[in-house]
Amino acid sequence: MRIAVDAMGGDFAPREIIEGAVFAQAKLDLDVALVGDRDAIAAYLKQHNYKESDRLTIVPAEGTIDMHEEPLEGLRKKPRSSIAVSMDLVKRKEADAVVCAGHTGAAMAAALLRLGRLPGVDRPAIGALLPTLIPHKPVLLLDVGANVDCRPKFLEQFATMGLLYSQYALGVKEPRLGLLNIGEEACKGNDLAIRVHQALQDNPHVPFAGNAEGRDVISGQFDVIICDGFMGNVLLKFAEGVGQVAMQILKEELPQGWQGKLGTFLLRPNLKKVKERMDADEYGGALLLGVAGVCVIAHGSSKANSIYNAIRVAKDAVDNQVLDRIRGQIKAQTSIPASIPSAVPDIDAPDDPPT
Amino acid sequence: MRIAVDAMGGDFAPREIIEGAVFAQAKLDLDVALVGDRDAIAAYLKQHNYKESDRLTIVPAEGTIDMHEEPLEGLRKKPRSSIAVSMDLVKRKEADAVVCAGHTGAAMAAALLRLGRLPGVDRPAIGALLPTLIPHKPVLLLDVGANVDCRPKFLEQFATMGLLYSQYALGVKEPRLGLLNIGEEACKGNDLAIRVHQALQDNPHVPFAGNAEGRDVISGQFDVIICDGFMGNVLLKFAEGVGQVAMQILKEELPQGWQGKLGTFLLRPNLKKVKERMDADEYGGALLLGVAGVCVIAHGSSKANSIYNAIRVAKDAVDNQVLDRIRGQIKAQTSIPASIPSAVPDIDAPDDPPT
């Protein structure tokens, strides 16, 4: 197995990316292609006594898509950018998966342009792992931004993809699937939610645990929660914001007074634990589901350990043939009755963007 | 001025409700009608040496709508329940506002049944105050659950009502209005968000500060944020869930080890401050906007101080004629161009439920 790692993306590239990749190569016993500026990568490897080999190669690329760049425009201007070259490796079967840090939009666009959608998938989704109250039990929320106006069958496909991913890449034996909604009852929700609820209940292939309310997202009761990309994106960013605000409030209030200063000093290791448990970064970011390749996108702020984790998740997905499972099951599992009219206009799945 | 206080609703009724009302009556120099079980209220007043008077009266009612009861059904079964009688007082102009704790749905239904909508308001909304990073600067989020499928003009009306409420009841001089969305740019969002963004930009009566992303909700940059009731409800419950999870994680991690125990002991007063700042209860719950009466709904878990705060907010709304201002401006300020077709089916505003 060979993983293509975009060595140039992320706040701490290439240093932390290379460190994580080198560690993963040895620890997970796989091949790694470091994609990016040959000179910069080679210099870093030499400086730290890491040796290029058949198992740790450099694949040259030119430039990166900046975090503030519009994805499609960036890709058009930089067809040899590190993310594009990484996807090309998978397309040419010279790599089995892509791991990159940051710019989810660019990764999504590059995956669609270079790899295309899996057959039977109308809309690929972006999944994100959020921490829950239960340590080491994240919840997979999807879609968090790829599709702002959804039809019921899109969400039904998100459910199938999310469940298979949870089961085979994350190792959750019997993942509990929830539909994000405003109440537990089948009659609750907006038009989309009511129709998706009904479709999931009628679908014998999808184990459906019912509606998940806002407070259930991080309770640890669900392993996979589906929603449209508008809701998911707002919720994800809100969660990140809340985490930051909570840490900021602790920082402001705890060290007040001499007792506060002493107490905060004594609690330093425990506060680090608190931060870790509240920190979404621990789970390595977003996943592209529904594109014809395994793509794991670590947070832009990823350090070596997050990159290692992302590579491990990618390896598990490849080992367990998550793509083949999605490919095989997505058609069988989608069964929205044609008789229920949709309030959302009938948008055909977009053609793959021109290559 | 006279405020009708539902003395029987909430987890700590009637004790904490009466305490808060008695305190508010004296402190704010207004009349209070305690609505509920005459014997129970009279007994409590007597026991604590509070005297019934022209300014502190008991208005008898029979029963309450239980938190788990379906609002409309509960109201039909209990037409003399404390929330219904409270609304009747406003309807008969024997009170200027209603304050109750808990069961937002029942309060909304009772207000619609007894008071009706303000002219020009298609859909009343439920607003909630959330704490932000900035102390004592909550954000008003609406709608948080009354309208799950919205048309653009509903949100435009929410904007108008929220701004007037923020300005005249909460005392924010120049409230900043945001539209909940997935990006800052006008082109971002789902169909609804894009259309509302355009309408607000074209509306000369509404000062519009632009799109608010998920992370902006609690940053303190906005005073009023509008969204559809599906999104708002999920977000509100998520926020409550996150607050609880954060406090739970602190509780689990901080006292680990002897240093942790000592540190936590030293930090007790500061941790209380942290809890206060993260706690949505501090702002007294939800508001009904667009019904023909001032209604403030405190959290079900309200203690006397929250009830006092809720009464103070109701008084400010009456003092500053928020209803008249909404009544006067809602028509002038709504100007969605008829030429933009909506993806959401054209749902007429519902008839007021039968009395």
PDB file of N, CA and C in Angstrom, chain B residues 42 61 106 160 162 166 184 216 225 260 264 288 291 334 351:
ATOM      1  N   ALA B  42     -51.313  31.574  47.837  1.00  0.00           N
ATOM      2  CA  ALA B  42     -51.648  32.308  49.064  1.00  0.00           C
ATOM      3  C   ALA B  42     -50.883  31.728  50.254  1.00  0.00           C
ATOM      4  N   ALA B  61     -56.104  30.100  38.569  1.00  0.00           N
ATOM      5  CA  ALA B  61     -56.120  29.287  37.343  1.00  0.00           C
ATOM      6  C   ALA B  61     -56.157  27.826  37.763  1.00  0.00           C
ATOM      7  N   ALA B 106     -45.994  25.596  24.532  1.00  0.00           N
ATOM      8  CA  ALA B 106     -47.308  25.893  25.098  1.00  0.00           C
ATOM      9  C   ALA B 106     -47.534  27.403  25.163  1.00  0.00           C
ATOM     10  N   THR B 160     -36.362  42.384  11.291  1.00  0.00           N
ATOM     11  CA  THR B 160     -36.972  43.616  11.779  1.00  0.00           C
ATOM     12  C   THR B 160     -37.369  43.482  13.250  1.00  0.00           C
ATOM     13  N   GLY B 162     -36.310  41.313  15.492  1.00  0.00           N
ATOM     14  CA  GLY B 162     -35.142  41.111  16.352  1.00  0.00           C
ATOM     15  C   GLY B 162     -34.391  42.406  16.607  1.00  0.00           C
ATOM     16  N   SER B 166     -33.972  44.084  20.179  1.00  0.00           N
ATOM     17  CA  SER B 166     -32.624  44.305  20.695  1.00  0.00           C
ATOM     18  C   SER B 166     -32.437  45.761  21.113  1.00  0.00           C
ATOM     19  N   GLU B 184     -18.932  34.389   4.176  1.00  0.00           N
ATOM     20  CA  GLU B 184     -19.208  35.822   4.251  1.00  0.00           C
ATOM     21  C   GLU B 184     -19.805  36.380   2.970  1.00  0.00           C
ATOM     22  N   ASP B 216     -19.184  32.772  14.306  1.00  0.00           N
ATOM     23  CA  ASP B 216     -19.496  34.153  14.669  1.00  0.00           C
ATOM     24  C   ASP B 216     -20.657  34.256  15.650  1.00  0.00           C
ATOM     25  N   ILE B 225     -28.983  37.528  15.252  1.00  0.00           N
ATOM     26  CA  ILE B 225     -28.688  36.638  14.129  1.00  0.00           C
ATOM     27  C   ILE B 225     -29.965  35.898  13.743  1.00  0.00           C
ATOM     28  N   GLY B 260      -4.655  18.011  41.336  1.00  0.00           N
ATOM     29  CA  GLY B 260      -5.925  18.371  40.714  1.00  0.00           C
ATOM     30  C   GLY B 260      -6.964  18.710  41.763  1.00  0.00           C
ATOM     31  N   THR B 264      -8.449  22.351  42.072  1.00  0.00           N
ATOM     32  CA  THR B 264      -9.883  22.537  41.856  1.00  0.00           C
ATOM     33  C   THR B 264     -10.517  23.238  43.057  1.00  0.00           C
ATOM     34  N   LEU B 288     -41.141  35.570  22.625  1.00  0.00           N
ATOM     35  CA  LEU B 288     -42.043  35.398  21.491  1.00  0.00           C
ATOM     36  C   LEU B 288     -42.112  36.726  20.761  1.00  0.00           C
ATOM     37  N   VAL B 291     -46.232  38.039  18.121  1.00  0.00           N
ATOM     38  CA  VAL B 291     -47.579  37.872  18.663  1.00  0.00           C
ATOM     39  C   VAL B 291     -48.014  39.197  19.278  1.00  0.00           C
ATOM     40  N   THR B 334     -40.719  45.344   5.056  1.00  0.00           N
ATOM     41  CA  THR B 334     -40.672  44.089   4.317  1.00  0.00           C
ATOM     42  C   THR B 334     -40.818  44.376   2.833  1.00  0.00           C
ATOM     43  N   ASP B 351     -53.738  30.136   9.501  1.00  0.00           N
ATOM     44  CA  ASP B 351     -54.794  30.821  10.228  1.00  0.00           C
ATOM     45  C   ASP B 351     -54.500  30.662  11.704  1.00  0.00           C
TER      46      ASP B 351
END
